[in-house]
Short mmCIF file of C-alpha atoms in Angstrom, two decimals:
data_model
loop_
_atom_site.label_atom_id
_atom_site.label_comp_id
_atom_site.label_asym_id
_atom_site.label_seq_id
_atom_site.Cartn_x
_atom_site.Cartn_y
_atom_site.Cartn_z
CA MET A 1026 -2.34 -13.90 44.85
CA ASP A 1027 -2.77 -16.09 41.85
CA ILE A 1028 -2.12 -14.13 38.69
CA ASN A 1029 -4.31 -16.49 36.66
CA LEU A 1030 -7.33 -15.50 38.80
CA ILE A 1031 -6.72 -11.94 38.12
CA ARG A 1032 -6.32 -12.65 34.41
CA ASN A 1033 -9.68 -14.59 34.44
CA PHE A 1034 -11.40 -11.62 36.12
CA VAL A 1035 -10.07 -9.10 33.51
CA GLU A 1036 -11.15 -11.45 30.70
CA ILE A 1037 -14.61 -11.62 32.19
CA VAL A 1038 -14.92 -7.80 32.27
CA ASP A 1039 -13.48 -7.47 28.72
CA ALA A 1040 -15.83 -10.12 27.38
CA ARG A 1041 -18.78 -8.56 29.24
CA SER A 1042 -20.09 -11.93 30.42
CA LEU A 1043 -19.06 -15.17 32.12
CA SER A 1044 -20.22 -17.26 29.11
CA ALA A 1045 -18.23 -15.16 26.54
CA ALA A 1046 -15.09 -15.39 28.59
CA ALA A 1047 -15.52 -19.09 28.89
CA ARG A 1048 -15.94 -19.38 25.12
CA GLN A 1049 -12.78 -17.38 24.51
CA ARG A 1050 -10.88 -19.76 26.78
CA ASP A 1051 -12.61 -22.89 25.49
CA ILE A 1052 -13.59 -23.88 28.99
CA THR A 1053 -16.93 -24.22 30.84
CA ARG A 1054 -18.85 -21.35 32.26
CA SER A 1055 -18.96 -23.09 35.62
CA LYS A 1056 -15.06 -23.08 35.75
CA VAL A 1057 -14.88 -19.36 35.03
CA SER A 1058 -17.61 -18.79 37.79
CA LYS A 1059 -15.52 -21.01 40.13
CA GLU A 1060 -12.34 -19.01 39.50
CA LEU A 1061 -14.11 -15.70 40.02
CA LYS A 1062 -15.58 -16.89 43.39
CA ALA A 1063 -12.10 -18.04 44.46
CA LEU A 1064 -10.75 -14.55 43.61
CA GLU A 1065 -13.59 -12.87 45.49
CA ALA A 1066 -12.86 -15.03 48.51
CA ALA A 1067 -9.16 -14.30 48.51
CA MET A 1068 -9.93 -10.55 48.25
CA GLY A 1069 -12.69 -10.63 50.71
CA VAL A 1070 -14.98 -8.49 48.55
CA THR A 1071 -17.60 -8.81 45.84
CA LEU A 1072 -16.16 -7.78 42.46
CA LEU A 1073 -19.09 -8.15 40.10
CA HIS A 1074 -22.86 -8.06 40.34
CA ARG A 1075 -24.13 -10.74 37.96
CA THR A 1076 -27.37 -11.22 36.16
CA THR A 1077 -28.45 -13.70 33.48
CA ARG A 1078 -27.72 -11.02 30.79
CA SER A 1079 -25.09 -8.67 32.13
CA ILE A 1080 -22.32 -7.97 34.68
CA LEU A 1081 -21.71 -4.82 36.71
CA LEU A 1082 -18.50 -3.88 38.39
CA THR A 1083 -18.58 -2.94 42.06
CA ALA A 1084 -16.35 -0.25 43.32
CA ALA A 1085 -13.77 -2.83 44.38
CA GLY A 1086 -14.14 -4.52 41.09
CA GLU A 1087 -13.31 -1.30 39.28
CA VAL A 1088 -10.12 -0.78 41.34
CA LEU A 1089 -9.05 -4.40 40.75
CA TYR A 1090 -9.89 -4.24 37.01
CA GLU A 1091 -7.69 -1.14 36.53
CA HIS A 1092 -4.72 -2.49 38.43
CA GLY A 1093 -5.24 -6.05 37.01
CA GLN A 1094 -4.85 -4.76 33.52
CA SER A 1095 -1.50 -3.18 34.53
CA ILE A 1096 -0.37 -6.31 36.33
CA ILE A 1097 -1.05 -8.59 33.35
CA ARG A 1098 0.74 -6.12 30.96
CA GLU A 1099 3.84 -6.03 33.24
CA VAL A 1100 3.87 -9.84 33.59
CA GLU A 1101 3.61 -10.18 29.83
CA ALA A 1102 6.37 -7.59 29.21
CA ALA A 1103 8.62 -9.30 31.78
CA GLN A 1104 8.03 -12.66 29.95
CA GLY A 1105 8.80 -11.10 26.62
CA ALA A 1106 11.99 -9.60 27.96
CA ILE A 1107 13.07 -12.89 29.38
CA ASP A 1108 12.16 -14.70 26.05
CA ALA A 1109 14.28 -12.09 24.22
CA LEU A 1110 17.27 -13.05 26.41
CA ARG A 1111 16.69 -16.68 25.57
CA GLN A 1112 16.02 -15.84 21.95
CA VAL A 1113 12.89 -17.79 22.17
CA VAL A 1114 9.43 -16.32 21.37
CA THR A 1115 6.54 -17.57 23.58
CA GLY A 1116 3.08 -16.51 24.55
CA THR A 1117 -0.43 -16.16 23.06
CA VAL A 1118 -1.57 -13.76 20.27
CA ARG A 1119 -5.13 -13.11 19.51
CA LEU A 1120 -5.28 -12.13 15.78
CA SER A 1121 -8.29 -10.86 13.79
CA VAL A 1122 -8.15 -11.06 9.99
CA PRO A 1123 -10.56 -10.24 7.14
CA THR A 1124 -12.65 -13.10 5.89
CA GLY A 1125 -11.43 -13.19 2.31
CA LEU A 1126 -7.71 -12.41 2.83
CA GLY A 1127 -7.71 -14.65 5.91
CA GLU A 1128 -9.42 -17.75 4.40
CA MET A 1129 -7.69 -17.57 1.15
CA TYR A 1130 -4.12 -16.60 2.01
CA LEU A 1131 -3.25 -15.95 5.63
CA ALA A 1132 -3.66 -19.63 6.69
CA ASP A 1133 -0.43 -20.63 4.96
CA LEU A 1134 1.42 -17.43 6.32
CA LEU A 1135 0.30 -18.27 9.94
CA LEU A 1136 1.46 -21.81 9.61
CA ALA A 1137 4.84 -20.55 8.40
CA PHE A 1138 5.01 -18.25 11.39
CA ARG A 1139 4.03 -21.24 13.62
CA LYS A 1140 6.91 -23.27 12.22
CA ARG A 1141 9.35 -20.39 12.82
CA HIS A 1142 7.97 -19.79 16.49
CA PRO A 1143 6.52 -23.12 17.63
CA GLU A 1144 6.00 -21.88 21.21
CA VAL A 1145 3.64 -19.09 20.21
CA ARG A 1146 -0.05 -19.90 20.50
CA ILE A 1147 -2.26 -18.12 17.94
CA ARG A 1148 -5.99 -17.55 18.24
CA VAL A 1149 -7.50 -16.42 14.93
CA LEU A 1150 -10.75 -14.56 14.57
CA PHE A 1151 -12.33 -13.79 11.20
CA SER A 1152 -14.05 -10.43 10.83
CA ASN A 1153 -14.27 -7.48 8.36
CA ARG A 1154 -15.25 -4.77 10.91
CA VAL A 1155 -12.76 -2.19 12.12
CA SER A 1156 -14.82 -0.95 15.06
CA ASP A 1157 -14.55 -2.40 18.58
CA LEU A 1158 -11.39 -4.33 17.77
CA MET A 1159 -9.92 -4.11 21.22
CA SER A 1160 -13.15 -4.82 23.19
CA ALA A 1161 -13.06 -8.27 21.44
CA GLN A 1162 -9.73 -8.77 23.21
CA VAL A 1163 -7.70 -8.74 19.98
CA ASP A 1164 -3.95 -8.11 20.13
CA VAL A 1165 -3.37 -7.61 16.45
CA ALA A 1166 -5.68 -7.06 13.50
CA VAL A 1167 -5.28 -7.03 9.75
CA ARG A 1168 -7.83 -4.93 8.03
CA LEU A 1169 -8.80 -3.52 4.65
CA ALA A 1170 -10.10 0.03 5.45
CA GLN A 1171 -10.40 3.56 4.14
CA GLU A 1172 -9.41 4.98 7.52
CA VAL A 1173 -8.69 3.90 11.14
CA GLN A 1174 -9.88 5.22 14.35
CA GLU A 1175 -7.33 7.57 16.12
CA HIS A 1176 -7.11 5.64 19.29
CA LEU A 1177 -5.65 2.61 17.44
CA VAL A 1178 -2.14 2.31 16.24
CA ALA A 1179 -2.33 1.53 12.58
CA ARG A 1180 0.64 0.59 10.35
CA ASP A 1181 -0.25 1.48 6.83
CA LEU A 1182 1.13 -1.34 4.48
CA GLY A 1183 -0.02 0.46 1.37
CA PRO A 1184 -2.93 0.75 -1.14
CA VAL A 1185 -4.97 -2.24 -2.36
CA GLU A 1186 -6.13 -2.05 -5.88
CA PHE A 1187 -9.82 -2.98 -6.61
CA GLY A 1188 -11.19 -3.75 -10.06
CA LEU A 1189 -14.20 -5.09 -11.85
CA TYR A 1190 -13.90 -8.81 -12.72
CA ALA A 1191 -15.95 -11.43 -14.48
CA SER A 1192 -15.46 -14.96 -15.69
CA SER A 1193 -14.06 -15.15 -19.25
CA ALA A 1194 -17.32 -16.89 -20.45
CA PHE A 1195 -19.43 -14.07 -19.01
CA ALA A 1196 -17.16 -11.34 -20.44
CA ARG A 1197 -17.13 -12.71 -24.01
CA GLY A 1198 -20.66 -11.67 -24.61
CA ARG A 1199 -20.60 -8.47 -22.79
CA PRO A 1200 -17.93 -6.00 -23.99
CA PHE A 1201 -18.59 -3.13 -21.50
CA HIS A 1202 -16.31 -0.18 -22.45
CA SER A 1203 -16.76 1.75 -19.15
CA PRO A 1204 -18.36 0.84 -15.81
CA MET A 1205 -21.23 3.24 -16.75
CA ASP A 1206 -22.22 0.73 -19.44
CA ILE A 1207 -22.76 -2.05 -16.80
CA PRO A 1208 -26.56 -2.38 -16.23
CA ASN A 1209 -28.23 -2.66 -12.93
CA GLY A 1210 -28.44 -6.22 -11.60
CA VAL A 1211 -25.05 -7.26 -12.99
CA LEU A 1212 -22.76 -6.01 -10.43
CA LEU A 1213 -21.75 -8.13 -7.39
CA THR A 1214 -20.83 -5.89 -4.45
CA PRO A 1215 -20.80 -5.61 -0.62
CA PRO A 1216 -24.23 -4.59 0.89
CA GLY A 1217 -25.29 -0.91 0.56
CA ASP A 1218 -27.97 1.31 1.93
CA GLY A 1219 -31.26 -0.44 1.11
CA ARG A 1220 -31.52 -1.59 -2.51
CA THR A 1221 -28.77 0.53 -3.98
CA TYR A 1222 -25.00 0.59 -3.57
CA ALA A 1223 -22.76 3.63 -4.28
CA ILE A 1224 -19.50 2.73 -5.95
CA THR A 1225 -16.79 5.13 -7.03
CA VAL A 1226 -14.83 4.32 -10.19
CA SER A 1227 -11.84 6.15 -11.64
CA ASP A 1228 -9.85 6.02 -14.89
CA GLY A 1229 -6.95 8.20 -13.50
CA GLN A 1230 -8.35 11.34 -14.90
CA ARG A 1231 -11.94 11.47 -13.60
CA GLU A 1232 -13.91 9.84 -10.80
CA VAL A 1233 -17.45 8.82 -11.26
CA GLY A 1234 -20.05 7.90 -8.59
CA LEU A 1235 -22.32 5.07 -9.69
CA LYS A 1236 -25.40 4.18 -7.88
CA CYS A 1237 -26.26 0.58 -8.84
CA GLU A 1238 -28.76 -2.10 -7.76
CA PRO A 1239 -26.77 -5.34 -7.43
CA PHE A 1240 -28.75 -8.49 -7.30
CA ILE A 1241 -26.19 -10.27 -5.14
CA THR A 1242 -24.44 -8.51 -2.19
CA SER A 1243 -22.18 -9.78 0.57
CA GLU A 1244 -19.40 -8.65 2.92
CA HIS A 1245 -17.80 -12.09 2.20
CA PHE A 1246 -15.56 -11.54 -0.69
CA PRO A 1247 -14.98 -15.28 -1.31
CA PHE A 1248 -18.72 -15.69 -1.90
CA LEU A 1249 -18.58 -12.66 -4.42
CA LYS A 1250 -15.72 -14.37 -6.10
CA GLN A 1251 -17.48 -17.68 -6.37
CA ALA A 1252 -20.59 -16.08 -7.81
CA MET A 1253 -18.53 -14.15 -10.29
CA ALA A 1254 -16.55 -17.26 -11.29
CA LYS A 1255 -19.87 -19.14 -12.02
CA GLY A 1256 -20.94 -16.44 -14.36
CA HIS A 1257 -23.48 -14.54 -12.13
CA GLY A 1258 -22.06 -10.98 -12.90
CA VAL A 1259 -19.28 -8.57 -12.57
CA ALA A 1260 -17.64 -8.43 -9.12
CA ALA A 1261 -15.85 -5.61 -7.44
CA LEU A 1262 -12.86 -7.31 -5.81
CA PRO A 1263 -9.34 -6.72 -4.78
CA HIS A 1264 -6.81 -7.68 -7.45
CA TYR A 1265 -4.98 -10.14 -5.29
CA MET A 1266 -8.07 -12.32 -4.98
CA VAL A 1267 -8.22 -13.04 -8.67
CA ALA A 1268 -4.54 -12.85 -9.70
CA ASP A 1269 -4.21 -16.69 -10.25
CA GLU A 1270 -7.39 -16.88 -12.33
CA LEU A 1271 -6.29 -13.90 -14.38
CA ARG A 1272 -3.04 -15.65 -15.20
CA ALA A 1273 -4.90 -18.83 -16.17
CA GLY A 1274 -7.41 -17.00 -18.30
CA ALA A 1275 -10.36 -18.10 -16.32
CA VAL A 1276 -11.16 -14.60 -15.26
CA GLN A 1277 -11.01 -11.23 -17.10
CA ARG A 1278 -10.84 -7.65 -15.88
CA MET A 1279 -13.71 -5.70 -17.14
CA CYS A 1280 -13.05 -2.00 -18.08
CA PRO A 1281 -9.31 -2.49 -17.23
CA ASP A 1282 -8.54 1.26 -17.35
CA TRP A 1283 -10.88 1.78 -14.41
CA THR A 1284 -10.30 1.14 -10.72
CA VAL A 1285 -12.75 0.97 -7.84
CA SER A 1286 -12.50 2.91 -4.60
CA GLY A 1287 -14.53 3.04 -1.41
CA LEU A 1288 -14.32 -0.70 -0.48
CA GLY A 1289 -11.32 -0.54 1.93
CA ASP A 1290 -8.49 0.88 -0.15
CA ARG A 1291 -5.51 0.29 2.14
CA LEU A 1292 -4.19 -2.66 4.11
CA TYR A 1293 -3.40 -1.97 7.88
CA ILE A 1294 -1.95 -3.87 10.76
CA ILE A 1295 -3.76 -2.41 13.87
CA THR A 1296 -2.96 -2.61 17.57
CA ALA A 1297 -4.34 -0.73 20.57
CA GLU A 1298 -2.46 2.46 21.63
CA ASP A 1299 -2.58 1.75 25.22
CA ARG A 1300 -1.22 -1.84 25.27
CA ARG A 1301 2.36 -2.71 25.64
CA PRO A 1302 2.87 -5.47 23.12
CA SER A 1303 4.28 -8.80 24.23
CA HIS A 1304 7.31 -10.35 22.55
CA ALA A 1305 4.93 -12.76 20.68
CA VAL A 1306 2.80 -9.77 19.48
CA LYS A 1307 5.89 -7.89 18.27
CA ALA A 1308 7.22 -10.95 16.47
CA LEU A 1309 3.90 -11.67 14.61
CA THR A 1310 3.43 -7.92 13.74
CA GLU A 1311 6.83 -7.82 12.20
CA PHE A 1312 6.24 -11.07 10.31
CA LEU A 1313 2.90 -9.76 8.85
CA LYS A 1314 4.43 -6.43 7.96
CA VAL A 1315 6.88 -8.38 5.56
CA SER A 1316 4.54 -11.15 4.46
CA LEU A 1317 1.49 -8.93 3.55
CA GLN A 1318 3.51 -6.76 1.20
CA ARG A 1319 2.60 -8.89 -1.78
CA PHE A 1320 -1.05 -8.00 -1.35
CA VAL A 1321 -0.58 -4.22 -1.72
CA GLN A 1322 -0.18 -2.29 -4.97
CA GLN A 1323 3.56 -1.71 -5.72
CA GLY A 1324 4.71 1.32 -7.56
CA GLY A 1325 1.21 1.77 -9.15
CA THR A 1326 1.49 -1.46 -11.10
CA ARG A 1327 -1.23 -4.05 -11.57
#
């Protein structure tokens, strides 16, 4: 039996539609459908009931899906073991990264990894959400989060410091002594519940919960940084996103004795608990563990 047909079937089930599976492989839906029909013909059974909007596993499909996952894991593990003997890393890794960290910094890191392991294929997805990582067929995910679901394996790389930042031109005319002095409409934050956003600030001795009404909100940190740099307000951002601008004097930290929490305080590398990682996944995970250390707070310093 063709292992590639089984892999195609498992990918269809994981993607929950033929069209989504085709997009993930960058092939046509008709090719995915043709491969599925070939597998059903070889097995002599119907594996999926298909409609225009959904798929439903038959009893035979459920059996093959369960065993198909195991078969693929074993094949990948065998390939990884052989690669280790050859001292060559091959395979495909599906990586999910946060939008800001991914767009601004991880591109160069991944290209460096690719240069070190030229036979590894990397598929990069950009997302900030922690939920449903594995249903999106992700092997490894880098996330800024407060906590991680128990069924996932999370490597905690360390804390990420958030602060309040503004362009130097904006800061000159607004000498805020504490975050409580910042009026509504000035903060740039991720979206909150309705019009308001709850933000927690601390000076090391006390924590204060602020309920503000930001006039610009976005989950996309690069956009918040751009709005801040153009003088539209004070942005709650991770320190690493503005480190270069701080050194150049283009950006200032507002209320420097205060830190911000609740926006994803730690950096994690996440994998699924029930998956046996391939040699390529292990190599990329170890590479990221070392390379991402510069983005976490070291020894409480800024």
